[in-house]
Coordinates of C-alpha atoms and ligand atoms in Angstrom, one line a residue:
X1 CA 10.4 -2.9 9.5
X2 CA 10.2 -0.6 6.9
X3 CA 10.2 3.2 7.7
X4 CA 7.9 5.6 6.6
X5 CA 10.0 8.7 4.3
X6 CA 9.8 11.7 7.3
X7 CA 11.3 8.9 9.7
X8 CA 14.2 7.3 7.1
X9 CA 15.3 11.2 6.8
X10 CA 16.0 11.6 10.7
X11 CA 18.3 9.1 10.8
X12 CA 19.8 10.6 7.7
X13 CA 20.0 13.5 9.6
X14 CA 21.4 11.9 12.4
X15 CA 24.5 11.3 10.7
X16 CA 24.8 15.1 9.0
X17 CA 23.1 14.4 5.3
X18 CA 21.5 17.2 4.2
X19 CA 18.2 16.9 3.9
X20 CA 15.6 20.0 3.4
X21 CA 13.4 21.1 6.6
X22 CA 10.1 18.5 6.9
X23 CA 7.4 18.3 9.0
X24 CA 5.0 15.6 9.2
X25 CA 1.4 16.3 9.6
X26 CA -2.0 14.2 9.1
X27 CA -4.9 17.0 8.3
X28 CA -5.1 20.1 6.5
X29 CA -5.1 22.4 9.6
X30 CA -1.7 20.7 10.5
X31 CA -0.3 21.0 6.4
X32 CA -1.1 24.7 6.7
X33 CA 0.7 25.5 9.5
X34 CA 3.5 23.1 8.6
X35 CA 4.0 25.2 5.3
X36 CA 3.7 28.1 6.9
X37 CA 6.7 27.2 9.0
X38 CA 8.6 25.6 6.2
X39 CA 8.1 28.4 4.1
X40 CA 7.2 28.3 -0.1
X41 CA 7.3 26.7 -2.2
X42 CA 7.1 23.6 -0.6
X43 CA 6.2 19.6 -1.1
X44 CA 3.2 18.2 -0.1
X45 CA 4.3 14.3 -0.1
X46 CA 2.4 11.0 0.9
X47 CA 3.4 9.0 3.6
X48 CA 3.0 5.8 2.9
X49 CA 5.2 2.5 2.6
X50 CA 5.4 2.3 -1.1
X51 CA 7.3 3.9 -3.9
X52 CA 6.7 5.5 -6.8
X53 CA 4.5 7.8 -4.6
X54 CA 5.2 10.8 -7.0
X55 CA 3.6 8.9 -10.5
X56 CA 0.6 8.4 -8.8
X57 CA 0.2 11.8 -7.7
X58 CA 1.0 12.0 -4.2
X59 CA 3.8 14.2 -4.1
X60 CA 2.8 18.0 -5.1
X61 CA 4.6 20.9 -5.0
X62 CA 2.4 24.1 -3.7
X63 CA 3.2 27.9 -3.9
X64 CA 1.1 29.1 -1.1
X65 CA -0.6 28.0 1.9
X66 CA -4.3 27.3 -0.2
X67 CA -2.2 25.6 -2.6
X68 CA -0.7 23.0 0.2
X69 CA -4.2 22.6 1.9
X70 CA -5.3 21.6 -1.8
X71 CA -2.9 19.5 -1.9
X72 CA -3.3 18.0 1.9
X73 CA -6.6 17.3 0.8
X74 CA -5.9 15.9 -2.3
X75 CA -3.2 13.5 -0.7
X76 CA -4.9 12.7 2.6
X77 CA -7.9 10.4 1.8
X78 CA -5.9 8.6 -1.2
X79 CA -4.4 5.0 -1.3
X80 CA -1.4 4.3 -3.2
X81 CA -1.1 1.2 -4.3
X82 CA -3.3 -0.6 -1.8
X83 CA -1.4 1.8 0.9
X84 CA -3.9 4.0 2.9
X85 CA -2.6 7.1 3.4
X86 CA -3.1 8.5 6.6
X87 CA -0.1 11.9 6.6
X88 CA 1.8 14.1 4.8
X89 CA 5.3 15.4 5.1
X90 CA 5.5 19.3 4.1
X91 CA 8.8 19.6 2.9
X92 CA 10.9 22.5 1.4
X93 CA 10.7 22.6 -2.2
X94 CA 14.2 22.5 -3.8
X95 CA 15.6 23.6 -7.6
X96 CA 16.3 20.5 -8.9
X97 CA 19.0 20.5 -11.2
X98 CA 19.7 16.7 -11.5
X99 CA 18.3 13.3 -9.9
X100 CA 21.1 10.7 -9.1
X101 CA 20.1 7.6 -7.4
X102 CA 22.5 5.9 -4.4
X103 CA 21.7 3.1 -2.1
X104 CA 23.4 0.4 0.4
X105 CA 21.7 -2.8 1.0
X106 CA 21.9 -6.4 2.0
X107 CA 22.5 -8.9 -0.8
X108 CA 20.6 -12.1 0.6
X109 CA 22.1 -14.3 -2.2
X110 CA 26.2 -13.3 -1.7
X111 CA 25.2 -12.3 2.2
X112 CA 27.4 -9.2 1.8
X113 CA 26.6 -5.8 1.2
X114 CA 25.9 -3.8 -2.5
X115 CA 26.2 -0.5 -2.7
X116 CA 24.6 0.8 -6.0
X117 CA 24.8 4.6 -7.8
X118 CA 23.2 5.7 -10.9
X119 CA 23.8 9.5 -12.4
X120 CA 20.0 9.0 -13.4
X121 CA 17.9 8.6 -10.6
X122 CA 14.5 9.6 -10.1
X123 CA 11.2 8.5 -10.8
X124 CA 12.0 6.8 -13.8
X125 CA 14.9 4.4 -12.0
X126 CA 13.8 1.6 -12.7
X127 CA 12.8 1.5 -16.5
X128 CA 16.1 3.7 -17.4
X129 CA 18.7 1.2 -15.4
X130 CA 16.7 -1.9 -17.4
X131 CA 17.7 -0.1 -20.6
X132 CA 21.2 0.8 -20.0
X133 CA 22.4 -1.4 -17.1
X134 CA 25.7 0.0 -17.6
X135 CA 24.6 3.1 -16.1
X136 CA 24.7 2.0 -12.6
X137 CA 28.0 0.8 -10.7
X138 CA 27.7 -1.6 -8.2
X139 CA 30.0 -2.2 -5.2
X140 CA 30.4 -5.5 -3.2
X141 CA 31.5 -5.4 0.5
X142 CA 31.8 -8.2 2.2
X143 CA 30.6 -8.6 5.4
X144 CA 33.5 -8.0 7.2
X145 CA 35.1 -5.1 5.0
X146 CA 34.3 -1.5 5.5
X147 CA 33.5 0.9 3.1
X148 CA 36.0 3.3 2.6
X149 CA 36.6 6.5 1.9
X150 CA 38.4 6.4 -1.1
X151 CA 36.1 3.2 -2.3
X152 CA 33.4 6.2 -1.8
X153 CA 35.0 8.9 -4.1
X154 CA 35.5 5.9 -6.6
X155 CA 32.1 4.8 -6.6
X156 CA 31.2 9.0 -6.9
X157 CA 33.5 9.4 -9.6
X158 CA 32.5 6.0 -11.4
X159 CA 28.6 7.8 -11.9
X160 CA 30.3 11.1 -13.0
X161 CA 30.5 13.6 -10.1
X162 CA 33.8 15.7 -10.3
X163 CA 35.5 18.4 -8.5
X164 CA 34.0 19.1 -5.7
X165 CA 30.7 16.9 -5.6
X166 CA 32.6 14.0 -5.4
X167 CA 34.2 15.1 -2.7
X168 CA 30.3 16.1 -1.3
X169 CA 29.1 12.8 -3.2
X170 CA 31.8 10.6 -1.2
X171 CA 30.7 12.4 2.4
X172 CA 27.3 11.8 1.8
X173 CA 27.9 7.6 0.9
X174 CA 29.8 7.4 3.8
X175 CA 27.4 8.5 5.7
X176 CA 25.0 6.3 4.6
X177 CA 27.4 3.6 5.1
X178 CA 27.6 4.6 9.2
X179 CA 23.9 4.7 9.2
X180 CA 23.2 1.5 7.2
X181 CA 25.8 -0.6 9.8
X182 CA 24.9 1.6 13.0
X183 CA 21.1 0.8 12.4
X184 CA 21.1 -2.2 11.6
X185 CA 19.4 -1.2 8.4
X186 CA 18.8 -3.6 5.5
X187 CA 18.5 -1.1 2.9
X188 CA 19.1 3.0 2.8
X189 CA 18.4 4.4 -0.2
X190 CA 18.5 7.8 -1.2
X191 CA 16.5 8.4 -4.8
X192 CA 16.7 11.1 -5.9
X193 CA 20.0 12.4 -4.4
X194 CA 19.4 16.0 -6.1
X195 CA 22.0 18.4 -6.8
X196 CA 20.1 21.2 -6.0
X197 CA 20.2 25.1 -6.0
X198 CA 20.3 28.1 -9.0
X199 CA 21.7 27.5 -12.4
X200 CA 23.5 31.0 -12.2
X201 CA 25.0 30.6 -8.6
X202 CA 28.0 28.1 -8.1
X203 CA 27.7 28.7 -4.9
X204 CA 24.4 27.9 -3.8
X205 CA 24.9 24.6 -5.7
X206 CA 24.8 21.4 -3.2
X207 CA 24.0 17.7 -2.9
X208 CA 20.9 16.9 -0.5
X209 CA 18.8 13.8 0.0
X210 CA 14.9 14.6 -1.2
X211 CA 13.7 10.9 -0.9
X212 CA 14.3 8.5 2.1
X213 CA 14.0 4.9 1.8
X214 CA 14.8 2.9 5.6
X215 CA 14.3 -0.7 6.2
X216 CA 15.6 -2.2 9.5
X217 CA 16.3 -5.8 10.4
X218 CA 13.5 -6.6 13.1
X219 CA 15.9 -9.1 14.2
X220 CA 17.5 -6.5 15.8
X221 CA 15.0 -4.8 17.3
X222 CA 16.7 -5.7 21.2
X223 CA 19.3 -3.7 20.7
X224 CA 17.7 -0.3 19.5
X225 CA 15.2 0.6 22.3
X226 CA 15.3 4.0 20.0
X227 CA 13.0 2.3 17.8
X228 CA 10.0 2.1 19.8
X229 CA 9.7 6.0 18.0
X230 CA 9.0 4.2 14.6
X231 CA 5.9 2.2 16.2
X232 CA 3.4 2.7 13.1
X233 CA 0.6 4.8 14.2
X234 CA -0.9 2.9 11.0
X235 CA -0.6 -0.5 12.5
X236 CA -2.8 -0.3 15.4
X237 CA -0.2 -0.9 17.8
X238 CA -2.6 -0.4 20.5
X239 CA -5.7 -2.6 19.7
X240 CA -2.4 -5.2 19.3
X241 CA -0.7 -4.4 22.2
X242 CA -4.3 -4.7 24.5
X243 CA -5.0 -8.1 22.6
X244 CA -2.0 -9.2 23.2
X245 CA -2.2 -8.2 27.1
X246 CA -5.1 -10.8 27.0
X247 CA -3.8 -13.4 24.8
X248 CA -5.5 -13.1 21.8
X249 CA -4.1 -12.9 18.0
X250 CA -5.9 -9.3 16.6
X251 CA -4.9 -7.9 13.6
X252 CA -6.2 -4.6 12.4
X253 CA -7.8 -4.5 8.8
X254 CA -9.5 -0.9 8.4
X255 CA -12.7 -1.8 7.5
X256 CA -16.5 -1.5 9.5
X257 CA -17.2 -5.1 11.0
X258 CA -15.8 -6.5 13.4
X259 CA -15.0 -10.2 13.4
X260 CA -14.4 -12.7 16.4
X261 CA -14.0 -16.3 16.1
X262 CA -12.2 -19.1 17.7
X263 CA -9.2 -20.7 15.5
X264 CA -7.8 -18.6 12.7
X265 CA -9.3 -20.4 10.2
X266 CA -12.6 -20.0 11.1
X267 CA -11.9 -16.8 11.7
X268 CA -10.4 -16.1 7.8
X269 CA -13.0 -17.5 6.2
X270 CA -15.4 -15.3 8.2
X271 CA -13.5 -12.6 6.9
X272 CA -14.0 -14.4 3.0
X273 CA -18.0 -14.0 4.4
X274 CA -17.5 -10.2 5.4
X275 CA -15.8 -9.1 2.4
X276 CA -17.6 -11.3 0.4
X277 CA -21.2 -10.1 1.4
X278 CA -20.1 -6.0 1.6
X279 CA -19.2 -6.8 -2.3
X280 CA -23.2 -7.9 -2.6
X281 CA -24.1 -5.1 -1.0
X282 CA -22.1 -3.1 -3.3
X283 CA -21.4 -0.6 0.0
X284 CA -17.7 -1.5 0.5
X285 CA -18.6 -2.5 3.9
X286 CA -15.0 -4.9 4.5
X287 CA -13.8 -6.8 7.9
X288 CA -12.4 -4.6 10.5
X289 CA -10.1 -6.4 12.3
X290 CA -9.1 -10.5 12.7
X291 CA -9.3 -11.8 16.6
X292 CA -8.9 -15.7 17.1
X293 CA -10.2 -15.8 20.7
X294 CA -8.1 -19.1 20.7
X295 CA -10.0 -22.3 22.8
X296 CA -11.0 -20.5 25.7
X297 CA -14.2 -18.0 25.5
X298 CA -15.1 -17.4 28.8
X299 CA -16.7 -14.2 29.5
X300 CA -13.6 -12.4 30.5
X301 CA -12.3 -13.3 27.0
X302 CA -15.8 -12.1 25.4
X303 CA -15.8 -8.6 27.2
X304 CA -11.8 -8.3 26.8
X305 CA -12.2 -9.3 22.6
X306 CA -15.6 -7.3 22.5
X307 CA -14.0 -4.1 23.8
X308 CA -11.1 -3.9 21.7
X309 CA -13.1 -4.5 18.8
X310 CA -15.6 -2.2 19.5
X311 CA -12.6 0.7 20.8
X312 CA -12.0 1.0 17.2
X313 CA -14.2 3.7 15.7
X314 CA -14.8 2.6 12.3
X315 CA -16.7 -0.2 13.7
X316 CA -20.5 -0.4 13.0
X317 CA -21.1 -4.1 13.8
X318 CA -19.5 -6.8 15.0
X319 CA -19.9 -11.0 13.7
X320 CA -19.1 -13.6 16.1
X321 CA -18.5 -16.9 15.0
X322 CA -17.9 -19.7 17.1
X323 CA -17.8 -23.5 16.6
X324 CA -18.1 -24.8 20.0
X325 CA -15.6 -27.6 21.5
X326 CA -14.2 -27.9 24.7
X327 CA -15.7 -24.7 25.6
X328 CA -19.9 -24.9 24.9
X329 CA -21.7 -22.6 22.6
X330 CA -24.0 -22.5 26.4
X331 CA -20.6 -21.2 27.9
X332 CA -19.8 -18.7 25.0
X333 CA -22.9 -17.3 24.9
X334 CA -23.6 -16.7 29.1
X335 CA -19.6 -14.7 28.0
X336 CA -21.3 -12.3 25.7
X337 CA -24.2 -11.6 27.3
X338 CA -22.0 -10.9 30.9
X339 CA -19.6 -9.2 28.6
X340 CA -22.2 -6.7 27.4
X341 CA -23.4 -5.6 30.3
X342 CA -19.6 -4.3 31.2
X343 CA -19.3 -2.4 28.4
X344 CA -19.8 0.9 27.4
X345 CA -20.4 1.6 23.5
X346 CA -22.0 -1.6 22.4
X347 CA -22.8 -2.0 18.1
X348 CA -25.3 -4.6 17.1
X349 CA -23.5 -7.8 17.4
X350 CA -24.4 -10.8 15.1
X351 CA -23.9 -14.0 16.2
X352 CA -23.6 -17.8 14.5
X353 CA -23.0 -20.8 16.8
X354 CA -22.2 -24.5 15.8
X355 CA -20.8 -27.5 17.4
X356 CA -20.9 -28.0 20.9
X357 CA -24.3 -27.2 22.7
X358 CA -25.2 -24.6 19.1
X359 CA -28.8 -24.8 19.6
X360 CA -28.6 -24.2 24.0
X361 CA -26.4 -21.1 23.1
X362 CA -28.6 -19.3 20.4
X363 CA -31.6 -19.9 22.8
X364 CA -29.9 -18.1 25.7
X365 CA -28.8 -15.0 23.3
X366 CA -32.6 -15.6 22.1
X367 CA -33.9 -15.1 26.1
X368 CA -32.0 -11.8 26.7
X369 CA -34.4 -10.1 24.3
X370 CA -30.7 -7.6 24.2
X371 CA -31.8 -5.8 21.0
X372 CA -28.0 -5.6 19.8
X373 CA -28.0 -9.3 20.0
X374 CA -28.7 -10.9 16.5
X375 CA -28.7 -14.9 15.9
X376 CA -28.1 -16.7 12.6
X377 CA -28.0 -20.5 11.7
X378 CA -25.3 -20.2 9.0
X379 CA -22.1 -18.1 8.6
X380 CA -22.9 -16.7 5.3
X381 CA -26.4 -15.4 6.6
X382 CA -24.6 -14.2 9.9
X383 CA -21.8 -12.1 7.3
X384 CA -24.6 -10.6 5.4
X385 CA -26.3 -9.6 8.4
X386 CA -23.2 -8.0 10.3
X387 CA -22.6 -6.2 6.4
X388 CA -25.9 -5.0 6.3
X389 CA -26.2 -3.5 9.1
X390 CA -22.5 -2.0 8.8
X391 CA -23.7 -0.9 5.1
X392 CA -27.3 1.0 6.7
X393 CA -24.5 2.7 9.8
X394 CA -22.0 3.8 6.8
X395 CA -24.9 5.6 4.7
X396 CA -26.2 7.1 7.6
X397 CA -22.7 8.7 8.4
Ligands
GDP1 P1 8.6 8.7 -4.9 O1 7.9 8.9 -6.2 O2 7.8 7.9 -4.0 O3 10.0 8.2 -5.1 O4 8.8 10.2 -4.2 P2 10.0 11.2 -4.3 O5 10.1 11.9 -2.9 O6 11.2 10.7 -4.8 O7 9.4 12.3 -5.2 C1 9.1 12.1 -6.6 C2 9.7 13.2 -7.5 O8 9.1 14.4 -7.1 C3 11.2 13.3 -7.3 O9 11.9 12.5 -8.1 C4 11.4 14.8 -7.8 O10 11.5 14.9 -9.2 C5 10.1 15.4 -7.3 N1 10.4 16.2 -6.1 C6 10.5 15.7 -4.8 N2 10.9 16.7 -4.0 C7 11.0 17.8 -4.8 C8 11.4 19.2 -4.5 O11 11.7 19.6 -3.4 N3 11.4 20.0 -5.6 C9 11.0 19.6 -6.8 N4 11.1 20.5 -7.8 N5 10.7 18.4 -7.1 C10 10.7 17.5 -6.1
MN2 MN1 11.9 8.7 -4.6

């Protein structure tokens, strides 16, 4: 499980590395009073699983409230690198008087540990350590050792911190060490690890961690109840949680039309159909959510699967696609039509049969005359359907 930045920099803080004030928010009216509390000037910065957040313009520093709701606003509704964002930490803005780059991971390969330091961290990383390797110092430990303390001030010294930051430099590796093993972590990185403060003031010179990376080893996950706090309000824990409660395999995909089907290949390709036919449409219109309703579909499993597809408020229709076997088309489609008359917000629902008693089970959706009951003979025609009318709900928003 990776960690999103404002939760990798509690458990820094956990173990006493500096780290300036933050608080996470997720609209404008929560980034201005978040940077009124934090004070100016302060960073605006995406929250999303990905790096290199800052080149693509979703970290910001602002000067006064207006400037960080310009810059909530700006950050909010983006996607980085195929990342939605959905909040924002509003964090102090430091002087930044150099970028060094530390971090403490597993090495798969060796199955020990690595630490790894570079005096020129930052955004540019990557592209500067390709070009002079030699610049950063790695460490092995195996996985029995411990990292030391004077192994620490080594590694400090080795990337060129002397007098007193190494002794600073040294605290704050250990640190990371205790919350890399403690954890369970698989990689803590810190990048950039600023020096920050005034050029003219020694004194208000210090080390502090302005970037958090976290990943933790799921395996794991039994041992730290504490983690439940890292649940990913992005993942849709809850239309999983409720799906799983019933049995069924849902996974949320952020889009307007919902998709049911029985077997998850069926199921992916009528996602192929979804995405597929909101490209034709040219509206964006993409699958919501996947849900393999498995072999059974009776009408407990069509209400259950219905309702948590339809609890999800980006949803405009829904698709069902079911090749009947052991359980009849006749069956399924007695399940949807009981289902919809238990539940609440009901979308047009579209709705290809085939296999097992096809032609019985369109004839009984047929019957109800339910007008958000819509029946077509092939999957493609049943996906451009479900798109469409997705695409006319969308405009009309
Ligand atoms: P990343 O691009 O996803 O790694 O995001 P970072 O949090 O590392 O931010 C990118 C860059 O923004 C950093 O390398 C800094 O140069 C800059 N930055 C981040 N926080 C601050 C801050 O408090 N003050 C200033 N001046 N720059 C910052
Ligand atoms: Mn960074």
């Amino acid at each position: 499980m990776d960690l999103y930045e404002y939760q990798a920099r509690q458990l820094l803080e956990e173990q006493g590395i500096p780290t300036p004030k933050g608080i996470y928010a997720q609209n404008s009216h929560e980034v201005a009073e978040a940077a009124e509390k934090i004070g100016y000037p302060n960073v605006i910065k995406a929250q999303v699983k990905i790096g290199h957040r800052g080149q693509a313009g979703g970290v910001k520093l602002a000067k006064t409230r207006d400037e960080a709701i310009l810059a909530a606003e700006d950050i909010l509704p983006m996607t980085i690198h195929k990342h939605k964002v959905n909040g924002v930490l509003v964090a102090e803005g430091k002087n930044i008087l150099h970028e060094y780059y530390v971090s403490i991971s597993v090495d798969r390969s060796s199955r020990d540990y690595d630490v790894l330091a570079t005096a020129n961290g930052g955004t540019e990383v990557e592209e500067i350590a390709k070009e002079h390797p030699e610049s950063v110092k790695r460490l092995h430990i195996e996985a029995l050792d411990d990292f030391d303390i004077e192994a620490a001030r080594q590694m400090a010294e080795s990337i060129g911190f002397y007098h007193a930051d190494v002794d600073q430099a040294a605290d704050i590796l250990l640190k990371m060490w205790r919350c890399f093993k403690e954890n369970d972590a698989t990689l803590v990185e810190i990048n950039p690890l600023a020096k920050i403060g005034d050029p003219d003031d020694e004194s208000s010179k210090m080390l502090c961690a302005l970037d958090a990376k976290i990943s933790l080893d799921d395996n794991a996950a039994f041992r730290h109840d504490g983690w439940k706090r890292f649940s990913d309000p992005m993942a849709n824990d809850e239309y999983e949680r409720r799906a799983k409660e019933h049995g069924l395999h849902y996974v949320h995909l952020n889009g307007q039309v919902g998709v049911i089907g029985n077997g998850a290949g069926l199921v992916m390709s009528s996602l192929d159909a979804v995405s597929g036919a909101g490209e034709d449409l040219g509206t964006g219109v993409k699958p919501a959510n996947f849900l393999d309703i498995g072999g059974g579909a009776s009408a407990e499993v069509m209400a259950a699967s219905l309702e948590i597809v339809l609890s999800d408020p980006q949803v405009e229709s829904v698709f069902i696609n079911v090749y009947g076997g052991i359980t009849s088309c006749e069956q399924v489609a007695k399940g949807i039509l009981e289902a919809l008359d238990s539940l609440s917000v009901v979308k047009p629902i579209v709705v290809r049969f085939d296999g097992n008693a096809a032609q019985e089970g369109l004839s009984i959706l047929g019957a109800s005359n339910n007008p958000n009951i819509h029946v077509a003979s092939t999957m493609e025609d049943a996906a451009y359907e479900a798109a469409r009318i997705a695409s006319s709900a969308k405009e009309a928003n």
